[in-house]
XYZ file of C-alpha atoms in Angstrom:
782
model
C -77.734 -39.524 63.577
C -75.383 -38.917 66.404
C -72.839 -41.747 65.451
C -72.725 -40.217 62.138
C -72.030 -36.825 63.241
C -69.263 -38.162 65.469
C -67.507 -39.885 62.779
C -68.160 -36.744 60.261
C -66.025 -34.828 63.073
C -63.375 -37.657 63.557
C -62.999 -37.655 59.900
C -62.397 -33.871 59.769
C -59.887 -33.968 62.462
C -57.795 -36.635 60.729
C -57.853 -34.757 57.858
C -56.384 -31.525 59.642
C -53.884 -33.947 61.701
C -52.625 -35.539 58.150
C -52.229 -31.796 56.672
C -50.200 -30.667 59.190
C -47.912 -33.888 59.224
C -47.418 -33.314 55.424
C -46.359 -29.719 56.265
C -43.872 -30.886 58.641
C -42.432 -33.688 56.781
C -41.910 -30.756 53.760
C -40.376 -28.472 56.006
C -37.965 -30.785 57.387
C -36.990 -32.157 54.038
C -36.270 -28.640 52.672
C -33.873 -27.807 55.531
C -31.944 -30.820 55.007
C -31.672 -30.187 51.150
C -30.598 -26.708 51.659
C -28.076 -27.505 54.464
C -26.881 -30.079 52.230
C -26.650 -27.853 49.252
C -24.686 -24.954 51.506
C -22.181 -27.612 52.542
C -21.583 -28.515 48.420
C -21.054 -24.959 47.712
C -18.587 -24.329 50.887
C -16.668 -27.381 49.583
C -16.497 -26.102 45.988
C -15.421 -22.644 47.139
C -12.337 -23.996 49.369
C -11.272 -26.286 46.171
C -11.125 -23.196 43.967
C -9.440 -21.346 46.724
C -6.805 -24.346 46.834
C -6.368 -24.574 43.167
C -5.800 -20.462 42.960
C -3.259 -20.996 45.488
C -1.536 -23.426 43.390
C -1.573 -21.342 40.582
C -0.037 -18.218 42.193
C 2.629 -20.874 43.287
C 3.014 -22.229 39.834
C 3.616 -18.412 38.773
C 6.125 -17.457 41.720
C 8.147 -20.908 40.474
C 8.037 -19.837 36.806
C 9.622 -16.347 37.857
C 12.173 -18.144 39.810
C 13.384 -20.272 36.865
C 13.641 -17.725 34.568
C 15.582 -15.704 36.500
C 18.465 -18.466 36.754
C 20.134 -17.046 33.461
C 20.555 -13.788 35.110
C 21.748 -15.077 38.031
C 24.401 -17.089 36.267
C 25.678 -13.890 34.491
C 26.453 -12.090 37.451
C 27.823 -14.512 40.058
C 29.785 -17.658 39.443
C 30.244 -18.676 43.422
C 26.322 -20.031 43.796
C 26.894 -22.690 41.280
C 25.607 -25.077 44.342
C 22.454 -23.057 44.481
C 21.870 -23.090 40.478
C 22.266 -26.962 40.462
C 19.848 -27.189 43.385
C 17.009 -25.572 41.028
C 18.301 -27.622 38.161
C 17.231 -30.508 40.447
C 14.124 -29.117 41.568
C 12.672 -28.023 38.257
C 11.754 -31.797 37.187
C 9.751 -32.130 40.401
C 8.144 -28.743 39.838
C 6.774 -30.083 36.569
C 5.390 -33.233 37.831
C 3.511 -31.040 40.465
C 2.091 -28.674 37.895
C 0.652 -31.708 36.073
C -1.021 -33.194 38.734
C -2.567 -30.144 40.087
C -3.237 -28.746 36.724
C -5.325 -31.730 35.582
C -8.773 -31.357 35.007
C -9.673 -34.751 37.621
C -7.858 -33.128 40.467
C -11.345 -32.044 41.833
C -13.621 -34.532 40.455
C -15.496 -36.923 41.644
C -13.014 -39.744 42.292
C -10.516 -37.550 43.996
C -13.478 -36.121 46.373
C -14.676 -39.465 47.086
C -11.197 -39.836 48.838
C -11.873 -36.697 50.747
C -15.422 -36.725 51.514
C -16.732 -38.336 54.971
C -18.346 -41.776 54.582
C -21.522 -40.731 55.883
C -24.559 -40.221 54.392
C -28.496 -39.480 55.073
C -31.155 -42.070 55.015
C -34.720 -41.296 54.942
C -37.196 -44.108 55.614
C -40.523 -43.230 54.110
C -42.081 -46.350 54.972
C -44.685 -44.556 57.447
C -46.027 -42.360 54.824
C -46.325 -45.445 52.539
C -48.404 -46.870 55.183
C -50.519 -43.921 55.817
C -51.725 -43.382 52.511
C -51.636 -46.749 50.993
C -49.152 -45.969 48.076
C -46.796 -48.639 46.717
C -43.554 -47.458 45.617
C -40.058 -49.149 44.640
C -36.836 -49.323 46.937
C -34.955 -46.039 46.798
C -33.085 -43.660 48.961
C -32.107 -40.266 48.871
C -28.366 -40.073 49.990
C -26.300 -37.163 50.317
C -23.278 -38.926 50.139
C -20.859 -39.842 47.006
C -22.289 -36.953 45.552
C -25.157 -38.076 43.800
C -28.905 -38.147 44.401
C -30.557 -41.315 44.223
C -34.310 -41.850 43.645
C -36.851 -41.205 46.540
C -38.549 -44.373 47.321
C -41.517 -44.995 50.114
C -39.765 -48.178 51.486
C -37.943 -46.805 54.328
C -38.025 -43.276 56.098
C -34.566 -43.078 58.336
C -32.610 -40.449 59.293
C -29.413 -41.422 60.823
C -25.760 -41.357 60.142
C -23.752 -44.370 58.943
C -20.331 -44.345 59.624
C -17.361 -46.936 58.762
C -17.726 -47.448 62.434
C -21.163 -48.074 62.400
C -22.154 -49.910 59.189
C -25.152 -51.719 59.952
C -26.172 -49.498 62.925
C -28.999 -47.198 62.693
C -29.772 -44.578 65.371
C -33.145 -43.731 64.686
C -33.554 -39.812 65.405
C -36.213 -39.267 68.434
C -38.813 -36.973 66.478
C -38.801 -39.191 63.686
C -39.783 -42.183 65.836
C -42.568 -40.364 67.457
C -43.607 -39.117 64.304
C -43.856 -42.633 63.086
C -45.967 -43.561 66.094
C -48.479 -40.985 65.372
C -48.665 -42.134 61.684
C -49.527 -45.557 62.534
C -52.491 -44.340 64.496
C -53.574 -42.252 61.911
C -53.528 -45.260 59.621
C -55.699 -47.263 61.985
C -58.139 -44.527 62.242
C -58.880 -43.584 58.734
C -57.996 -44.856 55.026
C -55.998 -42.953 52.304
C -59.272 -42.740 50.147
C -61.037 -40.880 53.005
C -58.030 -38.429 52.984
C -58.018 -37.455 49.487
C -61.809 -37.764 49.254
C -61.936 -34.957 51.676
C -59.348 -33.178 49.929
C -61.555 -33.736 46.680
C -64.296 -32.423 48.092
C -63.166 -29.366 49.594
C -63.717 -25.857 48.124
C -59.899 -25.676 46.913
C -60.552 -26.199 43.188
C -63.554 -24.000 43.026
C -61.555 -21.082 45.174
C -58.936 -21.311 42.295
C -61.593 -20.933 39.622
C -63.112 -18.170 41.395
C -59.933 -16.306 41.570
C -60.008 -15.723 38.039
C -61.827 -12.179 37.254
C -62.328 -12.982 33.971
C -63.051 -16.717 32.588
C -60.734 -17.449 29.637
C -61.824 -17.783 26.038
C -63.120 -20.946 24.807
C -62.927 -22.715 21.551
C -66.166 -21.271 19.973
C -65.673 -17.588 20.881
C -61.964 -18.178 19.532
C -63.488 -19.392 16.147
C -66.246 -16.497 16.125
C -63.813 -14.045 16.575
C -61.266 -15.513 13.927
C -64.184 -15.482 11.418
C -65.134 -12.166 12.478
C -61.655 -10.641 12.021
C -61.201 -12.616 8.865
C -63.837 -10.640 7.033
C -61.537 -8.459 4.652
C -60.335 -11.653 3.402
C -63.617 -13.494 2.829
C -64.989 -10.182 1.344
C -61.827 -10.107 -1.027
C -62.544 -13.491 -2.318
C -66.192 -12.769 -2.679
C -67.716 -14.474 0.305
C -70.945 -12.921 1.611
C -70.749 -10.823 4.494
C -74.006 -11.964 5.935
C -72.867 -15.578 6.119
C -70.085 -14.455 8.213
C -72.120 -12.620 10.562
C -74.480 -15.792 10.989
C -71.181 -17.836 11.324
C -70.290 -15.591 14.390
C -73.789 -15.600 15.802
C -73.738 -19.403 15.766
C -70.365 -19.414 17.560
C -71.623 -17.054 20.417
C -74.889 -18.283 20.849
C -74.275 -20.944 23.584
C -72.383 -18.254 25.622
C -74.492 -15.317 25.091
C -74.481 -12.937 28.197
C -73.011 -15.613 30.308
C -69.364 -15.071 30.741
C -69.716 -11.258 29.534
C -71.902 -10.659 32.431
C -69.405 -12.629 35.111
C -66.687 -10.347 33.925
C -68.582 -7.099 33.970
C -70.492 -7.271 37.384
C -69.775 -8.076 40.801
C -71.510 -10.706 42.834
C -75.037 -10.554 43.845
C -76.008 -8.288 41.082
C -78.475 -9.593 38.804
C -79.410 -8.036 35.414
C -79.000 -8.817 31.982
C -76.794 -6.993 29.368
C -77.933 -6.227 26.081
C -75.458 -5.457 23.041
C -76.626 -3.718 19.721
C -75.583 -7.047 18.060
C -73.298 -10.121 18.609
C -70.226 -8.567 17.149
C -70.388 -5.774 19.450
C -70.728 -8.315 21.979
C -67.940 -10.272 21.044
C -65.650 -7.546 20.862
C -66.514 -6.473 24.601
C -65.657 -9.723 25.631
C -62.302 -10.183 23.768
C -61.596 -6.800 24.979
C -62.494 -8.008 28.801
C -59.935 -11.014 28.598
C -57.192 -9.165 27.317
C -57.620 -6.506 29.778
C -57.512 -8.907 32.889
C -54.049 -10.232 31.345
C -52.786 -6.440 31.239
C -52.085 -7.027 27.544
C -51.429 -3.795 25.734
C -51.214 -3.358 21.897
C -48.999 -1.020 20.304
C -49.506 -1.944 16.984
C -47.605 -4.759 14.885
C -47.439 -6.637 11.478
C -48.265 -4.013 8.896
C -49.255 -1.244 11.082
C -47.104 1.839 12.022
C -47.967 4.738 14.473
C -49.314 7.933 13.263
C -47.021 10.124 11.943
C -48.498 13.606 12.543
C -49.407 15.321 16.090
C -53.237 15.077 16.158
C -53.183 17.883 19.042
C -52.202 20.385 16.567
C -54.797 23.687 16.901
C -55.098 23.903 13.040
C -55.230 20.970 10.906
C -54.319 20.134 7.280
C -56.522 18.888 4.443
C -55.184 17.709 1.214
C -57.813 17.029 -1.224
C -56.264 15.068 -4.432
C -58.304 14.453 -7.644
C -58.024 13.100 -10.949
C -58.680 15.921 -13.185
C -58.458 19.624 -13.386
C -59.809 22.643 -14.893
C -60.097 23.436 -17.988
C -61.345 19.931 -18.262
C -65.163 20.390 -17.346
C -66.091 17.167 -15.658
C -67.017 16.187 -12.279
C -63.643 15.201 -10.837
C -62.424 18.453 -11.846
C -65.251 20.684 -10.682
C -66.601 19.245 -7.618
C -63.024 18.785 -5.757
C -62.349 22.381 -6.365
C -65.570 23.599 -4.642
C -65.229 21.323 -1.976
C -61.692 22.775 -0.957
C -63.083 26.370 -1.267
C -66.112 25.721 1.196
C -63.902 23.595 3.596
C -61.275 26.346 3.532
C -64.290 29.041 4.179
C -64.305 27.823 7.932
C -60.874 28.622 8.416
C -60.591 25.758 10.970
C -57.994 24.102 8.981
C -55.815 24.717 6.230
C -56.582 23.119 2.624
C -54.375 22.024 0.006
C -55.854 20.939 -3.561
C -53.470 18.574 -5.405
C -54.546 18.311 -9.226
C -52.974 16.446 -12.017
C -50.543 18.281 -14.247
C -50.136 17.194 -18.066
C -47.482 17.940 -20.493
C -48.581 20.288 -23.692
C -48.844 16.767 -25.620
C -51.597 15.876 -23.265
C -53.161 18.959 -22.474
C -53.914 19.389 -26.220
C -55.747 15.806 -26.395
C -57.625 16.722 -22.714
C -58.549 20.503 -22.588
C -61.135 22.130 -24.923
C -60.643 24.664 -27.480
C -56.954 23.853 -27.757
C -56.284 25.634 -24.439
C -52.884 24.866 -23.040
C -50.517 26.023 -20.220
C -46.853 26.356 -20.176
C -46.545 26.341 -16.533
C -48.477 25.351 -13.621
C -48.757 28.628 -12.144
C -50.555 29.694 -15.398
C -53.111 27.106 -15.067
C -53.365 27.743 -11.291
C -54.291 31.253 -12.190
C -57.175 30.166 -14.594
C -58.523 27.991 -11.760
C -58.701 30.531 -9.423
C -60.295 32.955 -11.608
C -62.787 30.756 -12.854
C -63.705 29.791 -9.282
C -63.937 33.567 -8.087
C -66.424 34.311 -10.962
C -68.587 31.709 -9.286
C -68.350 32.288 -5.404
C -69.338 35.183 -3.313
C -66.407 34.917 -0.982
C -62.610 34.649 -1.007
C -61.550 31.033 -1.268
C -58.061 30.691 0.537
C -56.505 27.550 -0.158
C -53.421 26.253 -1.603
C -53.321 24.492 -5.254
C -50.385 22.023 -5.802
C -49.591 19.591 -8.842
C -48.577 16.405 -9.253
C -47.231 14.444 -12.732
C -50.226 12.795 -14.682
C -50.327 11.286 -18.156
C -53.727 11.179 -19.875
C -54.426 7.474 -21.008
C -56.490 7.452 -24.280
C -57.676 3.986 -24.140
C -59.229 4.768 -20.146
C -59.799 8.626 -21.329
C -58.714 9.415 -18.075
C -55.617 10.977 -16.417
C -53.472 8.569 -14.418
C -50.948 9.530 -11.931
C -47.119 8.984 -12.628
C -44.798 8.349 -9.867
C -46.027 8.365 -6.236
C -48.738 10.792 -5.644
C -48.538 10.885 -1.844
C -44.941 12.301 -2.089
C -45.910 15.871 -3.362
C -47.645 16.237 0.143
C -45.245 17.460 2.634
C -45.096 15.275 5.969
C -45.507 18.237 8.009
C -49.153 18.717 6.208
C -49.737 14.951 6.215
C -52.751 14.864 8.303
C -56.039 14.212 6.636
C -56.507 13.344 2.773
C -59.697 13.168 0.727
C -58.951 10.834 -2.394
C -61.637 11.832 -4.876
C -61.827 8.587 -6.905
C -59.755 6.569 -4.651
C -59.792 3.617 -6.745
C -58.537 5.576 -9.854
C -55.583 7.275 -7.820
C -54.500 3.899 -6.541
C -54.897 1.197 -9.318
C -51.105 1.703 -10.072
C -50.032 3.596 -7.264
C -46.343 2.240 -6.187
C -45.464 4.454 -3.463
C -46.320 4.874 0.458
C -49.576 3.995 1.945
C -52.007 6.867 2.385
C -53.091 5.509 5.581
C -49.619 5.142 6.790
C -48.934 8.675 5.860
C -52.203 10.312 6.721
C -54.160 10.455 10.099
C -57.561 9.978 8.441
C -58.358 9.180 4.609
C -61.470 9.478 2.965
C -62.015 8.051 -0.404
C -65.155 9.985 -2.285
C -66.443 7.526 -5.247
C -67.446 9.660 -8.560
C -67.393 7.231 -11.308
C -69.354 3.772 -12.126
C -66.393 2.046 -13.646
C -67.583 -1.250 -13.836
C -70.607 -0.050 -16.245
C -68.304 1.568 -18.415
C -66.247 -1.472 -18.416
C -68.983 -3.665 -19.051
C -69.742 -1.923 -22.411
C -66.131 -2.962 -23.687
C -65.089 -6.089 -25.208
C -64.862 -8.852 -22.865
C -66.408 -6.726 -20.479
C -67.730 -8.971 -17.902
C -64.322 -10.700 -17.232
C -62.853 -7.053 -17.106
C -65.553 -5.925 -14.775
C -65.128 -8.899 -12.233
C -61.342 -8.240 -11.763
C -61.647 -4.614 -11.651
C -64.158 -5.065 -8.823
C -61.969 -6.817 -6.888
C -58.958 -4.488 -7.641
C -61.281 -1.601 -6.482
C -62.016 -3.361 -3.407
C -58.405 -4.305 -2.885
C -57.118 -0.654 -3.228
C -59.697 1.063 -1.272
C -59.341 -1.184 1.542
C -55.460 -0.833 1.783
C -55.581 3.097 1.486
C -59.098 4.494 3.033
C -60.134 4.548 6.500
C -63.661 5.884 5.420
C -65.525 5.273 1.611
C -68.316 7.765 0.538
C -70.105 6.691 -2.473
C -72.454 9.195 -3.902
C -74.781 6.987 -4.631
C -75.910 3.002 -4.884
C -75.168 2.907 -8.270
C -71.471 1.922 -7.846
C -70.228 -1.171 -6.207
C -70.170 -1.862 -2.279
C -66.736 -1.026 -1.061
C -65.292 -1.626 2.388
C -66.129 0.883 5.065
C -68.168 2.766 2.563
C -71.707 4.527 3.242
C -74.027 6.091 0.527
C -74.365 9.754 0.978
C -74.366 12.786 -1.432
C -71.750 15.164 -0.561
C -71.913 17.111 -3.786
C -73.476 20.466 -4.234
C -74.141 22.828 -7.155
C -72.595 26.076 -8.348
C -74.229 29.026 -6.376
C -74.539 30.697 -9.986
C -77.238 28.079 -10.800
C -79.098 28.858 -7.749
C -78.705 32.459 -8.658
C -80.537 31.570 -12.181
C -83.130 29.749 -10.217
C -84.232 32.586 -7.834
C -84.245 34.936 -11.146
C -86.671 32.311 -12.703
C -89.138 32.403 -9.621
C -89.092 36.113 -9.391
C -89.996 36.278 -13.080
C -92.739 33.669 -12.514
C -94.040 35.999 -9.837
C -94.146 38.813 -12.218
C -96.155 36.651 -14.412
C -93.554 36.376 -16.872
C -92.608 33.431 -18.839
C -89.034 32.544 -17.912
C -88.563 29.490 -20.372
C -88.744 30.028 -24.236
C -87.541 26.743 -25.146
C -88.235 23.208 -24.933
C -86.075 20.195 -24.036
C -82.326 19.708 -24.330
C -79.333 17.275 -23.061
C -75.855 18.292 -22.513
C -72.890 15.896 -21.504
C -69.510 14.841 -22.846
C -70.203 13.246 -26.029
C -69.114 9.424 -25.470
C -71.212 6.510 -25.646
C -71.534 5.692 -21.976
C -72.690 9.039 -20.846
C -76.322 8.371 -21.805
C -76.024 8.864 -25.678
C -76.711 5.224 -26.502
C -79.817 5.199 -24.206
C -81.118 8.377 -25.658
C -80.945 7.412 -29.248
C -82.586 4.060 -28.426
C -85.309 5.581 -26.753
C -86.275 8.257 -29.447
C -85.650 5.627 -32.238
C -88.168 3.373 -30.700
C -90.637 6.158 -29.791
C -90.310 8.518 -33.032
C -93.687 8.070 -34.047
C -95.253 8.593 -29.962
C -92.772 11.785 -29.920
C -93.688 13.401 -33.395
C -92.740 17.110 -33.836
C -90.273 16.699 -30.698
C -87.079 18.374 -31.284
C -83.875 17.977 -28.939
C -81.034 20.258 -28.824
C -77.697 18.350 -27.717
C -74.536 20.160 -26.340
C -71.469 18.375 -26.260
C -67.928 17.437 -27.410
C -66.348 14.190 -27.129
C -64.138 11.124 -28.809
C -67.418 9.418 -29.926
C -69.143 12.527 -31.472
C -68.909 11.520 -35.144
C -70.302 8.044 -34.415
C -73.128 9.779 -32.005
C -74.306 11.904 -34.876
C -73.928 9.471 -37.667
C -75.992 7.163 -35.777
C -78.631 9.842 -34.981
C -78.685 10.821 -38.741
C -79.154 7.199 -40.093
C -82.197 6.715 -37.924
C -83.423 10.246 -38.919
C -84.002 11.212 -35.325
C -84.669 14.970 -34.529
C -81.592 15.663 -32.575
C -79.767 18.976 -33.425
C -76.171 18.811 -32.130
C -74.491 21.734 -30.923
C -70.863 22.787 -29.615
C -70.278 22.013 -26.028
C -71.233 24.880 -23.686
C -71.006 25.616 -19.764
C -74.326 24.670 -17.904
C -74.356 28.231 -16.887
C -74.062 29.459 -20.231
C -76.944 32.404 -20.873
C -77.900 30.231 -23.737
C -79.311 27.684 -21.955
C -81.133 29.463 -19.371
C -84.457 29.620 -21.651
C -84.752 25.766 -21.739
C -87.589 24.376 -19.990
C -86.775 20.488 -19.748
C -83.634 18.745 -19.185
C -83.493 15.079 -20.645
C -81.005 12.694 -18.835
C -81.483 9.051 -19.704
C -77.729 8.083 -18.777
C -77.575 4.695 -16.250
C -73.905 5.174 -15.909
C -73.535 8.183 -14.022
C -72.911 7.828 -10.141
C -74.768 11.088 -9.325
C -75.222 13.462 -12.338
C -74.338 17.007 -11.661
C -75.902 18.285 -14.691
C -79.113 16.922 -13.262
C -78.573 18.766 -9.911
C -77.728 21.971 -11.920
C -80.647 21.745 -14.109
C -82.892 21.414 -11.217
C -81.105 24.446 -9.210
C -81.938 26.509 -12.176
C -85.807 25.528 -11.831
C -86.293 23.407 -14.855
C -87.785 20.095 -15.289
C -85.553 16.851 -15.085
C -86.731 13.637 -17.111
C -84.446 10.958 -15.805
C -84.408 6.972 -15.318
C -85.408 5.337 -12.209
C -82.238 4.502 -11.238
C -79.889 4.476 -7.985
C -77.947 7.320 -9.251
C -80.729 9.464 -9.386
C -82.197 8.549 -5.769
C -81.108 11.718 -4.308
C -83.364 13.951 -6.780
C -86.621 11.858 -6.687
C -87.691 14.090 -3.346
C -87.763 17.144 -5.997
C -91.492 17.718 -7.688
C -89.501 18.882 -10.582
C -87.607 15.411 -11.265
C -89.847 13.423 -13.218
C -88.434 9.463 -13.147
C -89.301 6.801 -15.863
C -89.110 3.135 -15.365
C -90.068 1.904 -19.000
C -89.841 3.524 -22.583
C -93.457 4.163 -22.560
C -93.430 5.738 -19.249
C -90.517 8.092 -20.669
C -92.800 9.290 -23.531
C -95.351 10.197 -20.765
C -93.077 12.303 -18.804
C -91.431 13.812 -21.476
C -94.675 14.945 -22.640
C -95.834 16.048 -19.346
C -92.958 18.360 -18.595
C -93.445 20.035 -21.937
C -96.744 20.727 -21.270
C -96.674 21.707 -17.540
C -94.799 24.397 -15.634
C -92.103 23.275 -13.064
C -92.788 24.189 -9.171
C -90.341 27.041 -7.848
C -87.916 25.833 -5.288
C -88.449 26.139 -1.774
C -85.956 27.114 0.749
C -84.994 23.930 1.931
C -84.744 22.331 -1.449
C -82.463 25.111 -2.357
C -80.410 24.540 0.686
C -80.098 20.879 0.218
C -78.637 21.460 -3.285
C -75.842 24.097 -2.153
C -72.469 23.273 -1.335
C -72.937 24.540 2.427
C -75.231 21.622 3.189
C -73.055 19.141 0.625
C -70.223 20.134 3.059
C -71.945 19.787 6.137
C -73.194 15.778 4.917
C -69.392 15.175 4.223
C -68.302 16.430 7.376
C -70.712 14.256 9.257
C -70.699 10.831 7.227
C -66.578 10.976 6.965
C -66.267 11.353 10.456
C -64.159 14.459 9.961
C -66.204 16.789 11.902
C -65.688 14.371 15.011
C -62.076 13.895 13.886
C -61.120 17.250 13.325
C -62.490 18.141 17.020
C -61.089 15.114 18.785
C -64.414 13.734 19.866
C -64.231 10.483 21.251
C -66.229 7.372 19.336
C -69.827 7.214 20.336
C -69.233 3.508 21.224
C -66.796 4.351 23.715
C -68.735 7.071 25.251
C -71.506 4.420 25.626
C -69.283 2.000 27.263
C -66.995 4.331 29.089
C -68.591 2.867 32.593
C -68.284 -0.615 31.770
C -65.457 -1.696 29.653
C -64.691 -0.200 26.155
C -63.469 -1.813 22.798
C -59.842 -0.922 23.583
C -57.594 0.048 20.731
C -55.440 -2.191 22.651
C -57.203 -5.032 20.827
C -54.681 -6.755 18.339
C -56.827 -6.454 14.847
C -56.553 -9.123 12.486
C -58.542 -6.530 10.241
C -55.557 -4.383 10.138
C -53.287 -7.427 9.542
C -55.267 -8.407 6.471
C -55.535 -4.738 5.089
C -52.010 -4.190 5.584
C -50.871 -7.683 3.701
C -53.229 -6.544 0.754
C -51.273 -3.482 0.907
C -48.012 -5.030 0.499
C -49.179 -7.246 -2.254
C -50.348 -4.341 -4.269
C -47.220 -2.430 -3.741
C -45.120 -5.429 -5.001
C -47.344 -6.195 -7.913
C -47.539 -2.699 -9.048
C -43.871 -2.318 -9.021
C -43.158 -4.831 -11.750
C -43.537 -2.889 -15.161
C -44.698 -5.942 -17.261
C -47.672 -6.468 -14.925
C -48.296 -2.841 -14.957
C -48.148 -2.929 -18.699
C -50.409 -6.126 -19.099
C -53.333 -4.290 -16.911
C -53.316 -1.356 -19.028
C -50.973 1.113 -17.515
C -49.306 3.690 -19.341
C -45.650 3.141 -20.206
C -43.277 4.931 -17.864
C -45.908 6.077 -15.339
C -43.596 4.138 -12.457
C -42.157 7.213 -12.271
C -42.635 10.941 -13.582
C -40.822 11.938 -16.897
C -37.934 13.917 -17.590
C -40.874 16.521 -19.082
C -42.283 16.622 -15.872
C -39.246 17.578 -13.930
C -38.625 20.491 -16.328
C -42.432 21.622 -15.717
C -42.870 20.981 -11.886
C -38.850 21.643 -10.972
C -38.576 18.474 -9.663
C -35.539 16.554 -9.055
C -35.006 13.320 -11.324
C -36.678 10.179 -10.066
C -33.283 8.471 -9.551
C -32.308 11.607 -7.283
C -35.662 11.385 -5.403
C -35.292 7.793 -4.716
C -31.750 6.603 -4.977
C -31.120 2.836 -5.353
C -27.886 1.452 -3.663
C -26.499 -1.807 -4.647
C -24.296 -3.598 -7.093
């Protein structure tokens, strides 16, 4: 035991001695190298100085030669001097050729001037000490060249012409060689390097890293996670992507992250909400340790508007306007009024302007407007009749055209340009997919700080009813996915009846006209007084097109005509399919009484007790909410579009046609219950606005509140904005592709766009006082 300990101490002593010897040799070698380089630089400087002196002498001689003709003209007595100059001129030319030659200071010339001394280093002692075999070689600082270093010799002596074969060994080197021989006898090279290998050097290097670098599984997991938009666009299921991420991260869960977040000696476990958050924190910690700061990149632009202004600007862009009584005309109007009511932000409502030829096709009762100002007066008067407060917001117009095939209004030109850059803060896109199908202009998310899309219409359900509907629905689904991803930060779906869109949540952010709630209050008061407020039976109200539920209504009544004997239904509506609907009902001998379309708040409709709505194409039927607000029974299908109404006791949903008959009979034979205060509030626009502020993140955005995830992790390490986002790059690239495709008129027309909608028309310029498109967006070229 004692001998083993002594040997161990001896080995450690030898290791230290070897390290000191190597350090000494390295230091001496660096000094020699630096000295030789300094001498070389000094010789080079002297050579350049000599060359400059020669050039100066050349110029003086040249000036002297040039002055000879002048001298000749003034004096003839100095002919002997002039002859001397003539004889000297050839010699000067020869001298000039010599010193101006590029080889003057070349290797061959310098060899003649350089001393015949050289430095030789004998490294045999180091070779013997470490047991390393090498080829013969010498480092020489003579003849202006460097040869390979060998381990055969280690001499340091000066060799001159007088001492060709003599070597005067330097005394310190001789002593070093003696010590190295002794070291060689005591230990072998294997022991020396074995001790170095077993030392803690490598471990110290590893421990010096604050955060361990990423490994391959983590990089793959992050790549899959960030590629989610691309996978979603091609129809890859999201849950499969999440499982792949969890699989890649499973081997490293909570291990490397704990090392990066906690100090030595701490023992705890970090539990994230899910694997995705944990991976984000891991990536962010690595980037933070490297000092990386992401300032934006491909397809991204910095915010265009100062987010610290005192009063914010909200622009609501919609696809329809009064007097067209449709959901996208009425609901955005009320949203603008109630957002402006708080006076915390300025609100602008941007609605389409139609030329007179299109107004005649869209607006009821042949109502037309000669100017946008005239239509604005109509809109404000209609709104004031239904509100009990002054709505202070701005109404603007953008060019639009009516599509007979799609039965909707499509924007003409770039809609975003009709909102000034000073007011480009927050945008609310009512029907974002509709607004951006053919949008060829600035990306909404580039111009605005926060963009919220609200999905009103189940377009896929409408398209499936057309010819080749399945194929068209498949294409439109992916187009909707693309445009909402490219142009929205957040998407609100009024119900689960719509397609699942990127960054979307389901929430009803619509309320009912306060006038309907007033009717409901009046009905409740009459019941308390013992009166009968309902003197009529059932009715249906809606635009008379097959997709609005008329097909389902006729099929149900035709199938159970005998079960509903004596049942009569009044139908209010106008529309493109009015003649076909009435012909079908007459052919089946159904008890349907077709009446002219009316406003749902009309006094004529107050006396009906039951509202029947069998539509399954609606996203959230406004008429259903209005009927409930007036205290009526509602019979509707058990469908995701009616999910919000199920909590109301007066809402009777059916799953089968037989169940439909039972619910109709129950509604006709019973009395609806009065609404409670809570139910009335849930139907109001105050509640809808509050839900909108919450689910759209607009409340937090307006008040500059930090994200909950950042607040939760502010003591550790946050998912920083400096993290480069592949998602943003994918969204930006999709937006760029869409921009390129919508700029081609042939592609636009082949997908159903209205001809000439790439820019607004001349008539729009006259109506809206706009400059021609070629002036607004000039094209320079040949």
